[in-house]
Amino acid sequence: MARETNLVKCIGKESFEKLRDMKVLLVGAGGIGCELLKDLILLEIGEIHIVDLDTIDLSNLNRQFLFRKRDIKQPKSNTAMKAVQRFSNSKLVSYQNNIMDTEKFPLSWFDQFSIIYNALDNLAARRYVNKMCQFTNKPLIESGTSGFDGYIQPIFPSVTECFDCTTKETPTTFPVCTIRSTPSQPIHCVVWAKNFLFGQLFAESSEETVNDQDLGTDDKEEIARIKEETNELHALQQLVKSGDETKITDILKKLFVDDINKLLKIENLWKTRVKPTPLGALLPSDNIPTDLAQVWTLQENVDKFIEVTKTLMLRLRQEPFIEFDKDDDDTLLFVACAANIRSYIFHIAPKSVFDIKQMAGNIIPAIATTNAIIAGLSSLVSLRVLNLLSNVSNNPLEIPMAFTARASNITTNRYLSNPTLAPKNPHCSVSSNIQRAVLKIPKAIVEHMSLYDLNQKIISKYEFTGEYSVLDTNTNSLLYDFDFDDLECRKLSRFNFRTGTFLLYKDEEMEDGAQLRQSIEFYLEFVPENSGEDLQLPNLPRDTYTYHSPYENAEDEQTAVDADQDRTEDHIQAIETLIVDDEPAEDERNNLKRHLSNSIPSPPTKTPKLNASQSDEDDLILLD
Amino acid sequence: MINTSFDSNQGGLSCIRTSVKDQGPRALVQVMADQINGGLDDRYDRQLMIWGHSGQDLLSQSHVCVVDDNQTLLMRECVKSLALMGIHEITVVFGSSNGSDFVNKSNSDILGFDALESMNPDVTFHIWNENAVPIDSQHKLWNSFSIVICLCTAGPLLQRVMKLSAVPLIMASTNDNLGFVRLIGSEPHCVIDSHGHFTFDLRLNRMWPELAEYHESFDVKNMSQEEVSSLPYSVLLYNVGKSLKSKNIPINRKSVRAEFIELHDSILSGPLTNDLNFVEAERSSFLLYDQSGPFPHNLTNILNSFHAEPNSTINRWVYQFVRCIRIFYDLRGDLPVSAFIPDMESSTKLFNAQKAVYQRKAAKDKSEIMRILAKENYSLIPEPLIDKMLENLKHLDAIKMGSLSSATRTISEKPKFNKLLSLQNDRHDTTFVSPAMASILGAMVSQECVKLLTHQYVPVENTLLYDGDSNETSTFIL
């Protein structure tokens, strides 16, 4: 077959045979994923597993070339597989699941692959797969695009930089007070309507409590008001659930008159700001607007708000809750109208529904060409990562990553910048000073073993001598440290542990220059009763490292960047500005304040309230 | 914010739709189809954020011809990207040297012709065998192309295409892990919007009377705290600049900062960072530095690039427009004022008043530009395009296209490139290409094609070499 002869000529018979015997994982069947699937099939790889949770949307069709209009609402993974199956010499397996689903994809499942290709659209999944690769020591080819910008980064666990070795731009977040009390831009009102209002009224009820330190304001009156408001919204939720349409005017009055009047009473807020104007008396009219590209008047927004709230209330009779989805017109219209009414109140320019869709959906520009370039680069470099090319060095530190240059400025004489892979960052909490192991927990012991018992076994086995902490890194909740032992007496069965839970044990000696025991991150795997009652702790070669205070780390990193001559300015710029997130998860790294991110909120976590000192909090943030 | 860049794309060159080429009824049908099919946008939502409706409109009227000796993967990759992005019409011409008259559907089927044809219902496909291509250069087929992409870099088919078509040409080839892309044209290519970094010029050091009067109308030192907090930052900047001048202190980052702190502390309490308009003013202190200067380099470049009036419609419009800007500049000693000013932290009333000052001046300057255009007999340029270019003066540009005669020049520092060139001349050498290389090169070709068609973003000037072993790219003006 022509395809095969061509390939044998390119890489040689021996490498070709290796590819035929290989099993690889492709995470994502979207823009980059469709292209990569084609490239991998043309490489005649023996077996390709494709994971994607998403379904196909019309706006995918400008680049995801394996999909047609008739495929809309179908799962991407399976549709992509079917589209290529009859041309493929590779065995194909597809899954419509979240890659972070530990029941479907336990750690051992990742172990079957020779290499993993990331073609993802969100930070959380990227970091998760990165960690899985660190656990299983599998090479990973990470990639992403946004408009004309794109990048690939091969990752050799414990050798080269991992995904978390460099700080990633997190989606823009706003302080709670800006969103709740003092919006000044259209996006603030959109975030309020989508994350706060819609979430409270229609989504699965969240038990999130508001914590004083998290608000981005010290004004006591303002904090009290924010808390009060949250409680009142629970009452509104009951109104919405009642299905009584006559209550919609009450909702309008509460949100856009009463709440605004209460804010106005906090005089401190308005000393340097223009005061909001509560919604005046408006009579509902019948001229409900339809043109989504037009900016609607206040009256039109109110009319549409009433109409769409009715629709959503009706839907709540059939659906237990409704999540915001930019492609669900009812939810989009509710958010758009609520945001616009709030904008009018705060003297902010209103936006068209079309514009609000872009803002609320966090939509990133995407085109066919960048995805094809990036997928091509990813499959090409993977041959080097797999040591299949004989004419070039396959030494990890000589393999290039790639960034496409800004299309507005090609004058730099580079279409791509191609720095070679950097060694892992010695301060990275994911790839450095950490050991990883699977901890098999017999189901029989969880009823009588407490966290204290487990901790004692672990610290004696792994020679933790001084202070240490235990963190559940899935939920980022602290389970134990020297200042917080409330949970130690709990039996393991009373924690939300399951297969896939990560427990991080970390040496907490705080003196600068101290020799610390390497941290250990355990992947918990629950094993059936009959496997015995004993907890077997795996043997690990223990090592130490020198502790540097986090305040000095910042400087160290700066020098590291300065010293690294390979890193061109474009490259650094690319890293800093590349948005790799389609639907960003709530991400609170490096930030003491709690921020409302413009995103779909993750399920609430039961994090114990911390009474730790300032330095502990700093450490927690580093751990993340 | 994504939204802003999207907004700036909404300028709407839609009137180009009917006049860009003499496409008569079809363009009209397209307009109607747009209006009827409200859902049309959804398919292209994600790319509309990149080049806007004006760019998409241009794509939806374009006819691209892709020529190759064989039905290679590279050709299919090109056609795939072009079809996905919504090029209106794609004509594929393949050689007859391999003796097959029919479209080979069994080869590399993931991107087989039936798949390509079903990828986007908005695209019309034509597939020609070399033998069937009309040889009359006046044939309407040859007049309908917007761009020809030629993936065979030597031989009779190329010669034939070259002879017959007068539009820009993109040549590309790949061998082993090496590829090149080359843009060839009979005249330079004008960029309407490079989408470069946007900076404003508020003319704070080159004020016209109304702007000066407006800025003078605030007695900042005698205002209440509340009043000062509601001032747009340009007023603060102006006062700081004036005060520095009166003290004969040179204006630089340091002096401006010191003056700001002084002004702030004389009126307001607390740190400067508490007052957003002061923060903004400090961030924009560069606006006080002398920004006047010679006629902008990018506009000079456009004027110098053409020896005569350009042939292609959009190039000609850009060139004519820039000539008029030059005439305006010679008369007034400055560029026309932009109607757009950055959002400022201030009271809505003051901000609107200030915006109106700029808008009035921008409207006046525009009407003068219109007068010059009329006087020069350049009246065909659509007004939305004029507005867009006025708003975009810093992002207009021209790039040099390659010429055919220099196509085979060797580049001494790139022996690999020279090897590729020598391989091209012997086209019967059986070249082999990895699928990844075809994907990368095919996408690069389509991407350059779209930049040329939309006149947005900066295409490669004008030869690109890609080395798949190192991911190194180099560009050369050849």
PDB file of C-alpha atoms in Angstrom, chain A residues 93-322:
ATOM      1  CA  VAL A  93     -11.044   2.375  20.832  1.00  0.00           C
ATOM      2  CA  SER A  94     -13.197   5.358  21.816  1.00  0.00           C
ATOM      3  CA  TYR A  95     -14.570   6.520  25.171  1.00  0.00           C
ATOM      4  CA  GLN A  96     -17.118   9.235  25.860  1.00  0.00           C
ATOM      5  CA  ASN A  97     -15.808   9.985  29.331  1.00  0.00           C
ATOM      6  CA  ASN A  98     -13.977  12.584  31.309  1.00  0.00           C
ATOM      7  CA  ILE A  99     -10.285  11.664  31.367  1.00  0.00           C
ATOM      8  CA  MET A 100     -10.338  12.522  35.091  1.00  0.00           C
ATOM      9  CA  ASP A 101     -12.913   9.804  35.758  1.00  0.00           C
ATOM     10  CA  THR A 102     -10.894   7.541  38.034  1.00  0.00           C
ATOM     11  CA  GLU A 103     -13.357   4.683  37.947  1.00  0.00           C
ATOM     12  CA  LYS A 104     -13.215   4.448  34.182  1.00  0.00           C
ATOM     13  CA  PHE A 105      -9.535   5.309  33.921  1.00  0.00           C
ATOM     14  CA  PRO A 106      -7.612   4.222  37.022  1.00  0.00           C
ATOM     15  CA  LEU A 107      -3.882   4.803  37.101  1.00  0.00           C
ATOM     16  CA  SER A 108      -3.176   1.290  35.896  1.00  0.00           C
ATOM     17  CA  TRP A 109      -5.170   2.001  32.725  1.00  0.00           C
ATOM     18  CA  PHE A 110      -2.719   4.751  31.705  1.00  0.00           C
ATOM     19  CA  ASP A 111       0.119   2.297  32.086  1.00  0.00           C
ATOM     20  CA  GLN A 112      -0.751   0.396  28.895  1.00  0.00           C
ATOM     21  CA  PHE A 113       0.244   3.227  26.543  1.00  0.00           C
ATOM     22  CA  SER A 114       3.651   4.027  25.062  1.00  0.00           C
ATOM     23  CA  ILE A 115       2.876   7.711  24.760  1.00  0.00           C
ATOM     24  CA  ILE A 116       0.031  10.093  25.539  1.00  0.00           C
ATOM     25  CA  TYR A 117      -1.091  12.952  23.301  1.00  0.00           C
ATOM     26  CA  ASN A 118      -2.950  15.810  24.969  1.00  0.00           C
ATOM     27  CA  ALA A 119      -5.388  17.623  22.694  1.00  0.00           C
ATOM     28  CA  LEU A 120      -7.364  19.264  25.486  1.00  0.00           C
ATOM     29  CA  ASP A 121      -9.136  22.545  26.012  1.00  0.00           C
ATOM     30  CA  ASN A 122      -8.891  23.100  29.752  1.00  0.00           C
ATOM     31  CA  LEU A 123      -6.264  23.487  32.431  1.00  0.00           C
ATOM     32  CA  ALA A 124      -7.677  21.027  34.929  1.00  0.00           C
ATOM     33  CA  ALA A 125      -7.543  18.048  32.565  1.00  0.00           C
ATOM     34  CA  ARG A 126      -4.126  19.058  31.244  1.00  0.00           C
ATOM     35  CA  ARG A 127      -2.704  19.145  34.740  1.00  0.00           C
ATOM     36  CA  TYR A 128      -4.363  15.868  35.601  1.00  0.00           C
ATOM     37  CA  VAL A 129      -2.946  14.007  32.592  1.00  0.00           C
ATOM     38  CA  ASN A 130       0.424  15.616  33.283  1.00  0.00           C
ATOM     39  CA  LYS A 131       0.305  14.171  36.781  1.00  0.00           C
ATOM     40  CA  MET A 132      -0.754  10.753  35.519  1.00  0.00           C
ATOM     41  CA  CYS A 133       2.251  10.777  33.221  1.00  0.00           C
ATOM     42  CA  GLN A 134       4.480  11.687  36.154  1.00  0.00           C
ATOM     43  CA  PHE A 135       3.018   8.732  38.062  1.00  0.00           C
ATOM     44  CA  THR A 136       3.392   6.264  35.197  1.00  0.00           C
ATOM     45  CA  ASN A 137       6.576   7.758  33.728  1.00  0.00           C
ATOM     46  CA  LYS A 138       5.003   7.962  30.265  1.00  0.00           C
ATOM     47  CA  PRO A 139       6.050  10.600  27.748  1.00  0.00           C
ATOM     48  CA  LEU A 140       3.387  13.221  27.071  1.00  0.00           C
ATOM     49  CA  ILE A 141       2.981  15.553  24.108  1.00  0.00           C
ATOM     50  CA  GLU A 142       1.112  18.586  25.366  1.00  0.00           C
ATOM     51  CA  SER A 143      -0.465  21.030  22.909  1.00  0.00           C
ATOM     52  CA  GLY A 144      -2.892  23.918  22.603  1.00  0.00           C
ATOM     53  CA  THR A 145      -4.100  26.619  20.235  1.00  0.00           C
ATOM     54  CA  SER A 146      -5.858  29.957  20.384  1.00  0.00           C
ATOM     55  CA  GLY A 147      -6.429  31.651  17.040  1.00  0.00           C
ATOM     56  CA  PHE A 148      -3.144  31.800  15.159  1.00  0.00           C
ATOM     57  CA  ASP A 149      -1.211  30.989  18.344  1.00  0.00           C
ATOM     58  CA  GLY A 150      -0.352  27.442  19.222  1.00  0.00           C
ATOM     59  CA  TYR A 151       2.269  25.369  20.984  1.00  0.00           C
ATOM     60  CA  ILE A 152       3.511  21.857  21.508  1.00  0.00           C
ATOM     61  CA  GLN A 153       5.580  20.682  24.442  1.00  0.00           C
ATOM     62  CA  PRO A 154       6.921  17.152  24.765  1.00  0.00           C
ATOM     63  CA  ILE A 155       7.227  16.160  28.422  1.00  0.00           C
ATOM     64  CA  PHE A 156       9.588  13.449  29.666  1.00  0.00           C
ATOM     65  CA  PRO A 157       8.590  12.830  33.290  1.00  0.00           C
ATOM     66  CA  SER A 158      11.348  13.551  35.799  1.00  0.00           C
ATOM     67  CA  VAL A 159      13.657  14.811  33.017  1.00  0.00           C
ATOM     68  CA  THR A 160      12.180  17.794  31.212  1.00  0.00           C
ATOM     69  CA  GLU A 161       9.825  20.563  32.272  1.00  0.00           C
ATOM     70  CA  CYS A 162       6.373  19.257  33.080  1.00  0.00           C
ATOM     71  CA  PHE A 163       3.141  21.128  32.410  1.00  0.00           C
ATOM     72  CA  ASP A 164       3.220  22.601  35.913  1.00  0.00           C
ATOM     73  CA  CYS A 165       6.878  23.665  35.885  1.00  0.00           C
ATOM     74  CA  THR A 166       5.903  27.034  34.438  1.00  0.00           C
ATOM     75  CA  THR A 167       3.101  29.202  35.696  1.00  0.00           C
ATOM     76  CA  LYS A 168       0.147  29.108  33.370  1.00  0.00           C
ATOM     77  CA  GLU A 169      -2.014  32.097  32.730  1.00  0.00           C
ATOM     78  CA  THR A 170      -5.160  31.443  34.633  1.00  0.00           C
ATOM     79  CA  PRO A 171      -8.439  32.725  33.318  1.00  0.00           C
ATOM     80  CA  THR A 172      -9.211  36.277  34.336  1.00  0.00           C
ATOM     81  CA  THR A 173     -10.819  36.395  37.721  1.00  0.00           C
ATOM     82  CA  PHE A 174     -12.439  39.230  39.567  1.00  0.00           C
ATOM     83  CA  PRO A 175     -12.662  40.009  43.259  1.00  0.00           C
ATOM     84  CA  VAL A 176     -16.013  39.072  44.748  1.00  0.00           C
ATOM     85  CA  CYS A 177     -16.714  42.664  45.751  1.00  0.00           C
ATOM     86  CA  THR A 178     -16.359  43.894  42.160  1.00  0.00           C
ATOM     87  CA  ILE A 179     -18.834  41.333  40.960  1.00  0.00           C
ATOM     88  CA  ARG A 180     -21.301  41.674  43.789  1.00  0.00           C
ATOM     89  CA  SER A 181     -21.136  45.341  44.774  1.00  0.00           C
ATOM     90  CA  THR A 182     -19.233  47.567  42.395  1.00  0.00           C
ATOM     91  CA  PRO A 183     -19.216  46.362  38.787  1.00  0.00           C
ATOM     92  CA  SER A 184     -17.615  48.752  36.312  1.00  0.00           C
ATOM     93  CA  GLN A 185     -17.367  46.745  33.094  1.00  0.00           C
ATOM     94  CA  PRO A 186     -19.834  44.656  31.087  1.00  0.00           C
ATOM     95  CA  ILE A 187     -17.882  41.492  31.921  1.00  0.00           C
ATOM     96  CA  HIS A 188     -18.462  42.081  35.648  1.00  0.00           C
ATOM     97  CA  CYS A 189     -22.210  42.025  35.065  1.00  0.00           C
ATOM     98  CA  VAL A 190     -21.963  38.939  32.879  1.00  0.00           C
ATOM     99  CA  VAL A 191     -19.977  37.083  35.543  1.00  0.00           C
ATOM    100  CA  TRP A 192     -22.522  38.176  38.153  1.00  0.00           C
ATOM    101  CA  ALA A 193     -25.446  36.962  36.043  1.00  0.00           C
ATOM    102  CA  LYS A 194     -23.842  33.699  35.021  1.00  0.00           C
ATOM    103  CA  ASN A 195     -21.750  32.492  37.954  1.00  0.00           C
ATOM    104  CA  PHE A 196     -23.627  34.051  40.806  1.00  0.00           C
ATOM    105  CA  LEU A 197     -27.257  34.664  39.884  1.00  0.00           C
ATOM    106  CA  PHE A 198     -27.892  31.823  37.452  1.00  0.00           C
ATOM    107  CA  GLY A 199     -25.866  29.429  39.559  1.00  0.00           C
ATOM    108  CA  GLN A 200     -27.872  30.305  42.671  1.00  0.00           C
ATOM    109  CA  LEU A 201     -31.276  30.195  41.036  1.00  0.00           C
ATOM    110  CA  PHE A 202     -31.186  27.265  38.666  1.00  0.00           C
ATOM    111  CA  ALA A 203     -28.065  25.181  39.100  1.00  0.00           C
ATOM    112  CA  GLU A 204     -27.526  22.427  41.618  1.00  0.00           C
ATOM    113  CA  SER A 205     -27.676  24.080  45.019  1.00  0.00           C
ATOM    114  CA  SER A 206     -24.245  24.816  46.287  1.00  0.00           C
ATOM    115  CA  GLU A 207     -23.442  24.964  49.954  1.00  0.00           C
ATOM    116  CA  GLU A 208     -20.593  27.293  49.460  1.00  0.00           C
ATOM    117  CA  THR A 209     -20.170  29.578  52.399  1.00  0.00           C
ATOM    118  CA  VAL A 210     -18.575  32.920  52.139  1.00  0.00           C
ATOM    119  CA  ASN A 211     -15.417  33.371  54.099  1.00  0.00           C
ATOM    120  CA  ASP A 212     -14.310  36.769  55.400  1.00  0.00           C
ATOM    121  CA  GLN A 213     -10.772  36.607  54.116  1.00  0.00           C
ATOM    122  CA  ASP A 214     -11.843  35.833  50.595  1.00  0.00           C
ATOM    123  CA  LEU A 215     -13.774  38.829  49.490  1.00  0.00           C
ATOM    124  CA  GLY A 216     -11.256  41.369  48.317  1.00  0.00           C
ATOM    125  CA  THR A 217     -12.672  44.004  50.648  1.00  0.00           C
ATOM    126  CA  ASP A 218     -12.288  44.931  54.295  1.00  0.00           C
ATOM    127  CA  ASP A 219     -15.435  46.993  54.519  1.00  0.00           C
ATOM    128  CA  LYS A 220     -17.465  45.340  57.295  1.00  0.00           C
ATOM    129  CA  GLU A 221     -20.746  46.697  56.053  1.00  0.00           C
ATOM    130  CA  GLU A 222     -20.040  45.438  52.552  1.00  0.00           C
ATOM    131  CA  ILE A 223     -19.082  41.971  53.783  1.00  0.00           C
ATOM    132  CA  ALA A 224     -22.203  41.729  55.893  1.00  0.00           C
ATOM    133  CA  ARG A 225     -24.276  42.735  52.890  1.00  0.00           C
ATOM    134  CA  ILE A 226     -22.642  40.138  50.619  1.00  0.00           C
ATOM    135  CA  LYS A 227     -23.400  37.401  53.139  1.00  0.00           C
ATOM    136  CA  GLU A 228     -26.947  38.542  53.670  1.00  0.00           C
ATOM    137  CA  GLU A 229     -27.509  38.662  49.935  1.00  0.00           C
ATOM    138  CA  THR A 230     -26.390  35.076  49.494  1.00  0.00           C
ATOM    139  CA  ASN A 231     -28.952  33.930  52.028  1.00  0.00           C
ATOM    140  CA  GLU A 232     -31.696  35.949  50.415  1.00  0.00           C
ATOM    141  CA  LEU A 233     -30.930  34.306  47.115  1.00  0.00           C
ATOM    142  CA  HIS A 234     -31.700  30.941  48.618  1.00  0.00           C
ATOM    143  CA  ALA A 235     -35.149  32.342  49.279  1.00  0.00           C
ATOM    144  CA  LEU A 236     -35.396  33.440  45.650  1.00  0.00           C
ATOM    145  CA  GLN A 237     -34.443  29.968  44.561  1.00  0.00           C
ATOM    146  CA  GLN A 238     -37.508  28.707  46.381  1.00  0.00           C
ATOM    147  CA  LEU A 239     -39.645  31.213  44.460  1.00  0.00           C
ATOM    148  CA  VAL A 240     -38.224  29.955  41.179  1.00  0.00           C
ATOM    149  CA  LYS A 241     -38.819  26.345  42.182  1.00  0.00           C
ATOM    150  CA  SER A 242     -42.421  27.138  43.104  1.00  0.00           C
ATOM    151  CA  GLY A 243     -43.150  27.646  39.418  1.00  0.00           C
ATOM    152  CA  ASP A 244     -45.459  30.560  40.254  1.00  0.00           C
ATOM    153  CA  GLU A 245     -45.092  32.965  37.315  1.00  0.00           C
ATOM    154  CA  THR A 246     -46.654  35.853  39.201  1.00  0.00           C
ATOM    155  CA  LYS A 247     -43.562  35.902  41.416  1.00  0.00           C
ATOM    156  CA  ILE A 248     -41.290  37.020  38.557  1.00  0.00           C
ATOM    157  CA  THR A 249     -41.959  40.664  39.303  1.00  0.00           C
ATOM    158  CA  ASP A 250     -40.892  39.969  42.894  1.00  0.00           C
ATOM    159  CA  ILE A 251     -37.649  38.532  41.577  1.00  0.00           C
ATOM    160  CA  LEU A 252     -37.077  41.614  39.418  1.00  0.00           C
ATOM    161  CA  LYS A 253     -37.816  43.912  42.325  1.00  0.00           C
ATOM    162  CA  LYS A 254     -35.541  42.043  44.695  1.00  0.00           C
ATOM    163  CA  LEU A 255     -32.573  41.881  42.298  1.00  0.00           C
ATOM    164  CA  PHE A 256     -32.748  45.248  40.630  1.00  0.00           C
ATOM    165  CA  VAL A 257     -34.456  47.518  43.142  1.00  0.00           C
ATOM    166  CA  ASP A 258     -34.161  46.276  46.729  1.00  0.00           C
ATOM    167  CA  ASP A 259     -30.635  44.900  46.458  1.00  0.00           C
ATOM    168  CA  ILE A 260     -29.414  48.053  44.749  1.00  0.00           C
ATOM    169  CA  ASN A 261     -31.013  50.230  47.422  1.00  0.00           C
ATOM    170  CA  LYS A 262     -29.252  48.187  50.085  1.00  0.00           C
ATOM    171  CA  LEU A 263     -25.941  48.698  48.321  1.00  0.00           C
ATOM    172  CA  LEU A 264     -26.617  52.427  48.101  1.00  0.00           C
ATOM    173  CA  LYS A 265     -26.875  52.533  51.877  1.00  0.00           C
ATOM    174  CA  ILE A 266     -23.223  51.514  52.164  1.00  0.00           C
ATOM    175  CA  GLU A 267     -21.960  55.025  51.664  1.00  0.00           C
ATOM    176  CA  ASN A 268     -18.275  54.138  51.625  1.00  0.00           C
ATOM    177  CA  LEU A 269     -18.749  52.404  48.306  1.00  0.00           C
ATOM    178  CA  TRP A 270     -19.968  55.486  46.517  1.00  0.00           C
ATOM    179  CA  LYS A 271     -17.542  58.138  47.666  1.00  0.00           C
ATOM    180  CA  THR A 272     -15.445  57.718  44.560  1.00  0.00           C
ATOM    181  CA  ARG A 273     -17.885  55.888  42.349  1.00  0.00           C
ATOM    182  CA  VAL A 274     -20.957  56.808  40.405  1.00  0.00           C
ATOM    183  CA  LYS A 275     -23.997  55.595  42.288  1.00  0.00           C
ATOM    184  CA  PRO A 276     -26.148  52.939  40.657  1.00  0.00           C
ATOM    185  CA  THR A 277     -29.725  53.797  39.748  1.00  0.00           C
ATOM    186  CA  PRO A 278     -32.275  51.171  40.857  1.00  0.00           C
ATOM    187  CA  LEU A 279     -34.672  49.955  38.216  1.00  0.00           C
ATOM    188  CA  GLY A 280     -37.591  52.376  37.921  1.00  0.00           C
ATOM    189  CA  ALA A 281     -41.203  51.411  37.463  1.00  0.00           C
ATOM    190  CA  LEU A 282     -41.490  49.552  34.178  1.00  0.00           C
ATOM    191  CA  LEU A 283     -44.632  48.056  32.792  1.00  0.00           C
ATOM    192  CA  PRO A 284     -44.109  44.832  30.901  1.00  0.00           C
ATOM    193  CA  SER A 285     -44.809  45.342  27.207  1.00  0.00           C
ATOM    194  CA  ASP A 286     -45.472  42.916  24.397  1.00  0.00           C
ATOM    195  CA  ASN A 287     -42.627  44.045  22.172  1.00  0.00           C
ATOM    196  CA  ILE A 288     -40.272  41.248  23.068  1.00  0.00           C
ATOM    197  CA  PRO A 289     -37.025  41.675  21.130  1.00  0.00           C
ATOM    198  CA  THR A 290     -35.641  38.974  18.844  1.00  0.00           C
ATOM    199  CA  ASP A 291     -32.521  40.302  17.121  1.00  0.00           C
ATOM    200  CA  LEU A 292     -29.615  38.796  19.026  1.00  0.00           C
ATOM    201  CA  ALA A 293     -27.041  41.006  17.323  1.00  0.00           C
ATOM    202  CA  GLN A 294     -28.708  44.235  18.478  1.00  0.00           C
ATOM    203  CA  VAL A 295     -28.198  45.952  21.800  1.00  0.00           C
ATOM    204  CA  TRP A 296     -31.591  45.981  23.507  1.00  0.00           C
ATOM    205  CA  THR A 297     -33.102  48.812  25.497  1.00  0.00           C
ATOM    206  CA  LEU A 298     -33.697  48.464  29.204  1.00  0.00           C
ATOM    207  CA  GLN A 299     -37.397  47.865  28.542  1.00  0.00           C
ATOM    208  CA  GLU A 300     -36.591  45.143  26.005  1.00  0.00           C
ATOM    209  CA  ASN A 301     -34.183  43.431  28.386  1.00  0.00           C
ATOM    210  CA  VAL A 302     -36.790  43.456  31.157  1.00  0.00           C
ATOM    211  CA  ASP A 303     -39.460  42.051  28.831  1.00  0.00           C
ATOM    212  CA  LYS A 304     -37.192  39.285  27.633  1.00  0.00           C
ATOM    213  CA  PHE A 305     -36.044  38.575  31.181  1.00  0.00           C
ATOM    214  CA  ILE A 306     -39.635  37.983  32.248  1.00  0.00           C
ATOM    215  CA  GLU A 307     -40.325  35.743  29.263  1.00  0.00           C
ATOM    216  CA  VAL A 308     -37.225  33.601  29.619  1.00  0.00           C
ATOM    217  CA  THR A 309     -37.573  33.275  33.396  1.00  0.00           C
ATOM    218  CA  LYS A 310     -41.042  31.833  32.791  1.00  0.00           C
ATOM    219  CA  THR A 311     -39.568  29.322  30.378  1.00  0.00           C
ATOM    220  CA  LEU A 312     -36.847  28.314  32.806  1.00  0.00           C
ATOM    221  CA  MET A 313     -39.362  27.949  35.647  1.00  0.00           C
ATOM    222  CA  LEU A 314     -41.400  25.624  33.451  1.00  0.00           C
ATOM    223  CA  ARG A 315     -38.309  23.624  32.627  1.00  0.00           C
ATOM    224  CA  LEU A 316     -37.523  23.214  36.326  1.00  0.00           C
ATOM    225  CA  ARG A 317     -40.650  21.078  36.614  1.00  0.00           C
ATOM    226  CA  GLN A 318     -39.039  18.486  34.360  1.00  0.00           C
ATOM    227  CA  GLU A 319     -35.374  19.036  35.130  1.00  0.00           C
ATOM    228  CA  PRO A 320     -33.979  18.847  38.671  1.00  0.00           C
ATOM    229  CA  PHE A 321     -31.592  21.725  37.892  1.00  0.00           C
ATOM    230  CA  ILE A 322     -30.345  23.633  34.869  1.00  0.00           C
TER     231      ILE A 322
END
